[in-house]
GROMACS .gro file of N, CA and C in nm:
model
  384
    1MET      N    1  -0.327  -1.714  -2.509
    1MET     CA    2  -0.383  -1.641  -2.622
    1MET      C    3  -0.390  -1.733  -2.742
    2SER      N    4  -0.485  -1.710  -2.824
    2SER     CA    5  -0.506  -1.790  -2.944
    2SER      C    6  -0.386  -1.782  -3.036
    3ASP      N    7  -0.357  -1.892  -3.098
    3ASP     CA    8  -0.246  -1.902  -3.191
    3ASP      C    9  -0.304  -1.939  -3.327
    4THR      N   10  -0.276  -1.859  -3.428
    4THR     CA   11  -0.336  -1.883  -3.559
    4THR      C   12  -0.299  -2.020  -3.615
    5GLU      N   13  -0.186  -2.075  -3.578
    5GLU     CA   14  -0.147  -2.207  -3.628
    5GLU      C   15  -0.225  -2.319  -3.559
    6LYS      N   16  -0.280  -2.293  -3.441
    6LYS     CA   17  -0.354  -2.395  -3.366
    6LYS      C   18  -0.503  -2.390  -3.393
    7ALA      N   19  -0.554  -2.280  -3.443
    7ALA     CA   20  -0.698  -2.266  -3.466
    7ALA      C   21  -0.743  -2.358  -3.578
    8VAL      N   22  -0.861  -2.413  -3.561
    8VAL     CA   23  -0.919  -2.499  -3.664
    8VAL      C   24  -1.039  -2.429  -3.726
    9ALA      N   25  -1.084  -2.480  -3.838
    9ALA     CA   26  -1.199  -2.421  -3.908
    9ALA      C   27  -1.323  -2.427  -3.820
   10SER      N   28  -1.414  -2.337  -3.846
   10SER     CA   29  -1.540  -2.334  -3.772
   10SER      C   30  -1.617  -2.464  -3.793
   11PRO      N   31  -1.688  -2.510  -3.691
   11PRO     CA   32  -1.766  -2.632  -3.705
   11PRO      C   33  -1.888  -2.611  -3.795
   12GLU      N   34  -1.939  -2.721  -3.848
   12GLU     CA   35  -2.055  -2.713  -3.936
   12GLU      C   36  -2.179  -2.664  -3.862
   13ASP      N   37  -2.185  -2.686  -3.731
   13ASP     CA   38  -2.301  -2.641  -3.653
   13ASP      C   39  -2.277  -2.504  -3.590
   14LEU      N   40  -2.199  -2.421  -3.658
   14LEU     CA   41  -2.163  -2.287  -3.610
   14LEU      C   42  -2.285  -2.205  -3.569
   15GLY      N   43  -2.391  -2.217  -3.643
   15GLY     CA   44  -2.510  -2.136  -3.617
   15GLY      C   45  -2.581  -2.166  -3.488
   16VAL      N   46  -2.564  -2.286  -3.435
   16VAL     CA   47  -2.638  -2.326  -3.314
   16VAL      C   48  -2.549  -2.355  -3.194
   17ARG      N   49  -2.421  -2.370  -3.216
   17ARG     CA   50  -2.332  -2.403  -3.105
   17ARG      C   51  -2.322  -2.286  -3.008
   18THR      N   52  -2.335  -2.314  -2.879
   18THR     CA   53  -2.331  -2.206  -2.779
   18THR      C   54  -2.191  -2.182  -2.724
   19THR      N   55  -2.103  -2.280  -2.737
   19THR     CA   56  -1.964  -2.265  -2.693
   19THR      C   57  -1.873  -2.303  -2.808
   20LEU      N   58  -1.779  -2.214  -2.838
   20LEU     CA   59  -1.680  -2.241  -2.943
   20LEU      C   60  -1.542  -2.229  -2.878
   21GLU      N   61  -1.457  -2.326  -2.905
   21GLU     CA   62  -1.324  -2.324  -2.845
   21GLU      C   63  -1.218  -2.361  -2.948
   22GLY      N   64  -1.115  -2.274  -2.957
   22GLY     CA   65  -1.001  -2.301  -3.042
   22GLY      C   66  -1.030  -2.302  -3.190
   23VAL      N   67  -1.128  -2.223  -3.233
   23VAL     CA   68  -1.165  -2.223  -3.374
   23VAL      C   69  -1.150  -2.083  -3.434
   24LEU      N   70  -1.135  -2.082  -3.564
   24LEU     CA   71  -1.135  -1.958  -3.640
   24LEU      C   72  -1.281  -1.927  -3.675
   25VAL      N   73  -1.328  -1.810  -3.634
   25VAL     CA   74  -1.467  -1.774  -3.656
   25VAL      C   75  -1.473  -1.650  -3.744
   26SER      N   76  -1.526  -1.666  -3.863
   26SER     CA   77  -1.557  -1.552  -3.948
   26SER      C   78  -1.688  -1.495  -3.896
   27ILE      N   79  -1.684  -1.372  -3.846
   27ILE     CA   80  -1.806  -1.316  -3.790
   27ILE      C   81  -1.917  -1.304  -3.895
   28PRO      N   82  -1.888  -1.262  -4.018
   28PRO     CA   83  -1.996  -1.264  -4.118
   28PRO      C   84  -2.055  -1.404  -4.139
   29ALA      N   85  -1.972  -1.509  -4.136
   29ALA     CA   86  -2.023  -1.646  -4.151
   29ALA      C   87  -2.106  -1.686  -4.029
   30LEU      N   88  -2.065  -1.641  -3.910
   30LEU     CA   89  -2.141  -1.668  -3.788
   30LEU      C   90  -2.280  -1.603  -3.797
   31ILE      N   91  -2.284  -1.480  -3.844
   31ILE     CA   92  -2.412  -1.411  -3.859
   31ILE      C   93  -2.502  -1.487  -3.957
   32GLU      N   94  -2.446  -1.528  -4.070
   32GLU     CA   95  -2.523  -1.602  -4.170
   32GLU      C   96  -2.575  -1.735  -4.113
   33ALA      N   97  -2.486  -1.810  -4.047
   33ALA     CA   98  -2.525  -1.940  -3.993
   33ALA      C   99  -2.632  -1.926  -3.884
   34ALA      N  100  -2.616  -1.826  -3.799
   34ALA     CA  101  -2.715  -1.805  -3.693
   34ALA      C  102  -2.850  -1.762  -3.751
   35THR      N  103  -2.847  -1.676  -3.852
   35THR     CA  104  -2.970  -1.632  -3.917
   35THR      C  105  -3.042  -1.749  -3.982
   36LEU      N  106  -2.968  -1.833  -4.053
   36LEU     CA  107  -3.029  -1.949  -4.120
   36LEU      C  108  -3.084  -2.050  -4.021
   37SER      N  109  -3.021  -2.062  -3.904
   37SER     CA  110  -3.068  -2.158  -3.804
   37SER      C  111  -3.175  -2.100  -3.713
   38GLY      N  112  -3.191  -1.968  -3.716
   38GLY     CA  113  -3.291  -1.903  -3.631
   38GLY      C  114  -3.250  -1.892  -3.485
   39VAL      N  115  -3.120  -1.901  -3.459
   39VAL     CA  116  -3.070  -1.895  -3.321
   39VAL      C  117  -2.990  -1.766  -3.302
   40ALA      N  118  -3.020  -1.694  -3.196
   40ALA     CA  119  -2.950  -1.568  -3.168
   40ALA      C  120  -2.803  -1.594  -3.133
   41ILE      N  121  -2.719  -1.497  -3.160
   41ILE     CA  122  -2.577  -1.507  -3.126
   41ILE      C  123  -2.555  -1.473  -2.979
   42GLU      N  124  -2.647  -1.404  -2.920
   42GLU     CA  125  -2.633  -1.360  -2.781
   42GLU      C  126  -2.617  -1.478  -2.686
   43GLY      N  127  -2.538  -1.455  -2.579
   43GLY     CA  128  -2.520  -1.555  -2.475
   43GLY      C  129  -2.422  -1.667  -2.507
   44ARG      N  130  -2.344  -1.653  -2.610
   44ARG     CA  131  -2.249  -1.758  -2.648
   44ARG      C  132  -2.115  -1.738  -2.578
   45ARG      N  133  -2.036  -1.844  -2.578
   45ARG     CA  134  -1.903  -1.839  -2.515
   45ARG      C  135  -1.798  -1.875  -2.620
   46PHE      N  136  -1.694  -1.791  -2.629
   46PHE     CA  137  -1.584  -1.810  -2.723
   46PHE      C  138  -1.455  -1.820  -2.642
   47ILE      N  139  -1.386  -1.933  -2.656
   47ILE     CA  140  -1.264  -1.957  -2.578
   47ILE      C  141  -1.150  -1.984  -2.675
   48ASP      N  142  -1.040  -1.909  -2.661
   48ASP     CA  143  -0.922  -1.929  -2.746
   48ASP      C  144  -0.957  -1.928  -2.895
   49CYS      N  145  -1.048  -1.842  -2.934
   49CYS     CA  146  -1.090  -1.834  -3.073
   49CYS      C  147  -1.022  -1.716  -3.143
   50ILE      N  148  -1.018  -1.724  -3.273
   50ILE     CA  149  -0.977  -1.611  -3.356
   50ILE      C  150  -1.103  -1.565  -3.426
   51LEU      N  151  -1.142  -1.441  -3.399
   51LEU     CA  152  -1.263  -1.385  -3.457
   51LEU      C  153  -1.224  -1.283  -3.562
   52VAL      N  154  -1.271  -1.305  -3.684
   52VAL     CA  155  -1.229  -1.226  -3.797
   52VAL      C  156  -1.348  -1.150  -3.857
   53GLY      N  157  -1.328  -1.020  -3.880
   53GLY     CA  158  -1.431  -0.936  -3.942
   53GLY      C  159  -1.423  -0.947  -4.093
   54PRO      N  160  -1.470  -0.847  -4.159
   54PRO     CA  161  -1.502  -0.716  -4.104
   54PRO      C  162  -1.633  -0.720  -4.026
   55SER      N  163  -1.631  -0.654  -3.910
   55SER     CA  164  -1.754  -0.645  -3.832
   55SER      C  165  -1.739  -0.540  -3.722
   56VAL      N  166  -1.854  -0.500  -3.673
   56VAL     CA  167  -1.863  -0.410  -3.559
   56VAL      C  168  -1.957  -0.477  -3.460
   57LEU      N  169  -1.911  -0.493  -3.337
   57LEU     CA  170  -1.989  -0.558  -3.233
   57LEU      C  171  -2.046  -0.455  -3.136
   58ILE      N  172  -2.162  -0.488  -3.081
   58ILE     CA  173  -2.224  -0.405  -2.978
   58ILE      C  174  -2.216  -0.482  -2.846
   59PRO      N  175  -2.118  -0.449  -2.761
   59PRO     CA  176  -2.114  -0.514  -2.631
   59PRO      C  177  -2.216  -0.451  -2.536
   60THR      N  178  -2.264  -0.528  -2.440
   60THR     CA  179  -2.355  -0.477  -2.338
   60THR      C  180  -2.292  -0.497  -2.202
   61ALA      N  181  -2.361  -0.459  -2.097
   61ALA     CA  182  -2.309  -0.475  -1.962
   61ALA      C  183  -2.283  -0.622  -1.929
   62GLU      N  184  -2.353  -0.713  -1.997
   62GLU     CA  185  -2.337  -0.856  -1.970
   62GLU      C  186  -2.227  -0.920  -2.054
   63THR      N  187  -2.172  -0.849  -2.150
   63THR     CA  188  -2.066  -0.903  -2.236
   63THR      C  189  -1.934  -0.900  -2.161
   64ARG      N  190  -1.857  -1.008  -2.170
   64ARG     CA  191  -1.728  -1.015  -2.100
   64ARG      C  192  -1.616  -1.046  -2.198
   65PHE      N  193  -1.505  -0.974  -2.182
   65PHE     CA  194  -1.384  -0.996  -2.260
   65PHE      C  195  -1.271  -1.021  -2.160
   66GLY      N  196  -1.219  -1.142  -2.154
   66GLY     CA  197  -1.112  -1.174  -2.061
   66GLY      C  198  -0.984  -1.208  -2.132
   67ASN      N  199  -0.881  -1.128  -2.111
   67ASN     CA  200  -0.747  -1.153  -2.166
   67ASN      C  201  -0.750  -1.170  -2.317
   68CYS      N  202  -0.822  -1.082  -2.385
   68CYS     CA  203  -0.834  -1.087  -2.531
   68CYS      C  204  -0.735  -0.992  -2.596
   69ASN      N  205  -0.702  -1.022  -2.720
   69ASN     CA  206  -0.612  -0.938  -2.799
   69ASN      C  207  -0.694  -0.874  -2.910
   70PHE      N  208  -0.704  -0.742  -2.905
   70PHE     CA  209  -0.782  -0.668  -3.003
   70PHE      C  210  -0.695  -0.608  -3.112
   71GLY      N  211  -0.567  -0.641  -3.111
   71GLY     CA  212  -0.476  -0.582  -3.208
   71GLY      C  213  -0.416  -0.455  -3.153
   72ASP      N  214  -0.351  -0.379  -3.239
   72ASP     CA  215  -0.283  -0.256  -3.198
   72ASP      C  216  -0.385  -0.146  -3.175
   73VAL      N  217  -0.406  -0.111  -3.048
   73VAL     CA  218  -0.498  -0.004  -3.014
   73VAL      C  219  -0.423   0.127  -2.989
   74GLU      N  220  -0.296   0.128  -3.025
   74GLU     CA  221  -0.210   0.246  -3.011
   74GLU      C  222  -0.215   0.305  -2.871
   75GLY      N  223  -0.215   0.217  -2.771
   75GLY     CA  224  -0.207   0.261  -2.633
   75GLY      C  225  -0.338   0.301  -2.568
   76ASP      N  226  -0.448   0.297  -2.641
   76ASP     CA  227  -0.577   0.339  -2.584
   76ASP      C  228  -0.686   0.246  -2.635
   77VAL      N  229  -0.738   0.162  -2.546
   77VAL     CA  230  -0.839   0.065  -2.584
   77VAL      C  231  -0.966   0.131  -2.637
   78ARG      N  232  -0.987   0.257  -2.605
   78ARG     CA  233  -1.104   0.329  -2.657
   78ARG      C  234  -1.097   0.347  -2.809
   79ASN      N  235  -0.979   0.329  -2.867
   79ASN     CA  236  -0.966   0.338  -3.013
   79ASN      C  237  -1.044   0.227  -3.085
   80LEU      N  238  -1.084   0.125  -3.013
   80LEU     CA  239  -1.165   0.018  -3.073
   80LEU      C  240  -1.307   0.063  -3.104
   81PHE      N  241  -1.350   0.171  -3.040
   81PHE     CA  242  -1.491   0.210  -3.044
   81PHE      C  243  -1.526   0.313  -3.149
   82LEU      N  244  -1.643   0.290  -3.207
   82LEU     CA  245  -1.715   0.392  -3.281
   82LEU      C  246  -1.825   0.438  -3.185
   83THR      N  247  -1.863   0.562  -3.190
   83THR     CA  248  -1.971   0.607  -3.104
   83THR      C  249  -2.100   0.619  -3.185
   84ALA      N  250  -2.208   0.585  -3.121
   84ALA     CA  251  -2.338   0.592  -3.185
   84ALA      C  252  -2.378   0.739  -3.203
   85ALA      N  253  -2.423   0.772  -3.322
   85ALA     CA  254  -2.464   0.910  -3.351
   85ALA      C  255  -2.604   0.938  -3.300
   86GLY      N  256  -2.684   0.836  -3.287
   86GLY     CA  257  -2.822   0.852  -3.241
   86GLY      C  258  -2.851   0.758  -3.126
   87THR      N  259  -2.977   0.726  -3.109
   87THR     CA  260  -3.017   0.640  -2.998
   87THR      C  261  -3.012   0.491  -3.031
   88ARG      N  262  -2.993   0.460  -3.159
   88ARG     CA  263  -2.985   0.320  -3.202
   88ARG      C  264  -2.864   0.299  -3.290
   89VAL      N  265  -2.821   0.173  -3.299
   89VAL     CA  266  -2.711   0.137  -3.387
   89VAL      C  267  -2.766   0.036  -3.487
   90ILE      N  268  -2.752   0.066  -3.614
   90ILE     CA  269  -2.801  -0.021  -3.720
   90ILE      C  270  -2.680  -0.080  -3.793
   91GLY      N  271  -2.685  -0.210  -3.822
   91GLY     CA  272  -2.580  -0.274  -3.900
   91GLY      C  273  -2.468  -0.335  -3.819
   92ALA      N  274  -2.476  -0.328  -3.687
   92ALA     CA  275  -2.373  -0.389  -3.601
   92ALA      C  276  -2.435  -0.511  -3.532
   93LEU      N  277  -2.351  -0.597  -3.480
   93LEU     CA  278  -2.394  -0.723  -3.420
   93LEU      C  279  -2.396  -0.715  -3.268
   94SER      N  280  -2.512  -0.739  -3.208
   94SER     CA  281  -2.522  -0.744  -3.062
   94SER      C  282  -2.458  -0.872  -3.011
   95VAL      N  283  -2.371  -0.856  -2.912
   95VAL     CA  284  -2.309  -0.973  -2.847
   95VAL      C  285  -2.347  -0.972  -2.698
   96ALA      N  286  -2.473  -0.938  -2.672
   96ALA     CA  287  -2.523  -0.933  -2.535
   96ALA      C  288  -2.505  -1.068  -2.467
   97GLY      N  289  -2.446  -1.065  -2.349
   97GLY     CA  290  -2.428  -1.187  -2.272
   97GLY      C  291  -2.321  -1.281  -2.321
   98CYS      N  292  -2.249  -1.245  -2.426
   98CYS     CA  293  -2.142  -1.332  -2.475
   98CYS      C  294  -2.018  -1.317  -2.388
   99VAL      N  295  -1.941  -1.424  -2.381
   99VAL     CA  296  -1.816  -1.425  -2.306
   99VAL      C  297  -1.705  -1.461  -2.405
  100PHE      N  298  -1.601  -1.378  -2.406
  100PHE     CA  299  -1.485  -1.400  -2.492
  100PHE      C  300  -1.364  -1.417  -2.401
  101GLU      N  301  -1.302  -1.535  -2.405
  101GLU     CA  302  -1.188  -1.563  -2.320
  101GLU      C  303  -1.066  -1.595  -2.407
  102ARG      N  304  -0.960  -1.518  -2.387
  102ARG     CA  305  -0.833  -1.539  -2.458
  102ARG      C  306  -0.852  -1.544  -2.610
  103CYS      N  307  -0.935  -1.457  -2.661
  103CYS     CA  308  -0.963  -1.454  -2.805
  103CYS      C  309  -0.878  -1.347  -2.874
  104LEU      N  310  -0.855  -1.369  -3.001
  104LEU     CA  311  -0.782  -1.277  -3.086
  104LEU      C  312  -0.881  -1.221  -3.188
  105PHE      N  313  -0.886  -1.088  -3.200
  105PHE     CA  314  -0.979  -1.023  -3.291
  105PHE      C  315  -0.902  -0.959  -3.406
  106HIS      N  316  -0.948  -0.981  -3.529
  106HIS     CA  317  -0.891  -0.918  -3.649
  106HIS      C  318  -1.002  -0.847  -3.724
  107GLY      N  319  -0.986  -0.718  -3.749
  107GLY     CA  320  -1.084  -0.644  -3.827
  107GLY      C  321  -1.217  -0.630  -3.758
  108VAL      N  322  -1.213  -0.619  -3.624
  108VAL     CA  323  -1.336  -0.611  -3.546
  108VAL      C  324  -1.332  -0.483  -3.463
  109GLY      N  325  -1.437  -0.403  -3.475
  109GLY     CA  326  -1.452  -0.284  -3.393
  109GLY      C  327  -1.570  -0.300  -3.300
  110LEU      N  328  -1.586  -0.204  -3.213
  110LEU     CA  329  -1.696  -0.204  -3.117
  110LEU      C  330  -1.771  -0.072  -3.130
  111VAL      N  331  -1.896  -0.071  -3.089
  111VAL     CA  332  -1.975   0.052  -3.092
  111VAL      C  333  -2.053   0.064  -2.962
  112GLY      N  334  -2.067   0.188  -2.918
  112GLY     CA  335  -2.145   0.213  -2.797
  112GLY      C  336  -2.141   0.359  -2.761
  113ASP      N  337  -2.225   0.396  -2.667
  113ASP     CA  338  -2.225   0.534  -2.620
  113ASP      C  339  -2.115   0.551  -2.514
  114GLU      N  340  -2.103   0.669  -2.460
  114GLU     CA  341  -1.996   0.696  -2.364
  114GLU      C  342  -2.003   0.606  -2.242
  115ALA      N  343  -2.124   0.572  -2.196
  115ALA     CA  344  -2.139   0.484  -2.080
  115ALA      C  345  -2.087   0.343  -2.110
  116VAL      N  346  -2.118   0.292  -2.229
  116VAL     CA  347  -2.070   0.159  -2.270
  116VAL      C  348  -1.918   0.159  -2.280
  117ILE      N  349  -1.864   0.263  -2.340
  117ILE     CA  350  -1.719   0.272  -2.355
  117ILE      C  351  -1.652   0.278  -2.218
  118ALA      N  352  -1.704   0.360  -2.127
  118ALA     CA  353  -1.647   0.371  -1.993
  118ALA      C  354  -1.652   0.238  -1.919
  119ALA      N  355  -1.763   0.167  -1.930
  119ALA     CA  356  -1.776   0.037  -1.864
  119ALA      C  357  -1.677  -0.063  -1.923
  120PHE      N  358  -1.661  -0.062  -2.053
  120PHE     CA  359  -1.567  -0.152  -2.120
  120PHE      C  360  -1.424  -0.124  -2.072
  121VAL      N  361  -1.385   0.001  -2.074
  121VAL     CA  362  -1.249   0.040  -2.033
  121VAL      C  363  -1.225  -0.001  -1.887
  122ALA      N  364  -1.327   0.012  -1.802
  122ALA     CA  365  -1.311  -0.018  -1.660
  122ALA      C  366  -1.301  -0.168  -1.632
  123THR      N  367  -1.360  -0.251  -1.720
  123THR     CA  368  -1.368  -0.393  -1.689
  123THR      C  369  -1.286  -0.483  -1.780
  124VAL      N  370  -1.247  -0.434  -1.896
  124VAL     CA  371  -1.177  -0.521  -1.991
  124VAL      C  372  -1.038  -0.555  -1.939
  125ASP      N  373  -0.999  -0.678  -1.967
  125ASP     CA  374  -0.868  -0.727  -1.927
  125ASP      C  375  -0.785  -0.746  -2.055
  126VAL      N  376  -0.713  -0.643  -2.094
  126VAL     CA  377  -0.634  -0.647  -2.216
  126VAL      C  378  -0.488  -0.672  -2.179
  127PRO      N  379  -0.423  -0.773  -2.239
  127PRO     CA  380  -0.284  -0.799  -2.206
  127PRO      C  381  -0.195  -0.678  -2.239
  128ALA      N  382  -0.096  -0.658  -2.156
  128ALA     CA  383  -0.002  -0.546  -2.178
  128ALA      C  384   0.090  -0.574  -2.293
   0.00000   0.00000   0.00000
């Protein structure tokens, strides 16, 4: 699992890098850097990173979370989720196809419908 003392600052090429390892990633800064570079955030790989919000992510069937720490979910990983009130979600970040391995999340929530939540609960590997 990521250790805050071992994480280093985000690289200058944050907006275009497809794999990030062992870095502190401000999700708002990632959004800004990706927007300025014209490169989508989708399909990226985060390994041993600390991802800091505030933010809400939209995971898809292709998004993977392996052995990540989402903070205190009070015994129910579904507590991470907001549910979409309509057919679309506005203002959240799509992480379609992204892979998160051994990452630590601070101030980050997820959004999805009941099917997305059920798929996440069934496949996520959250340390005990």
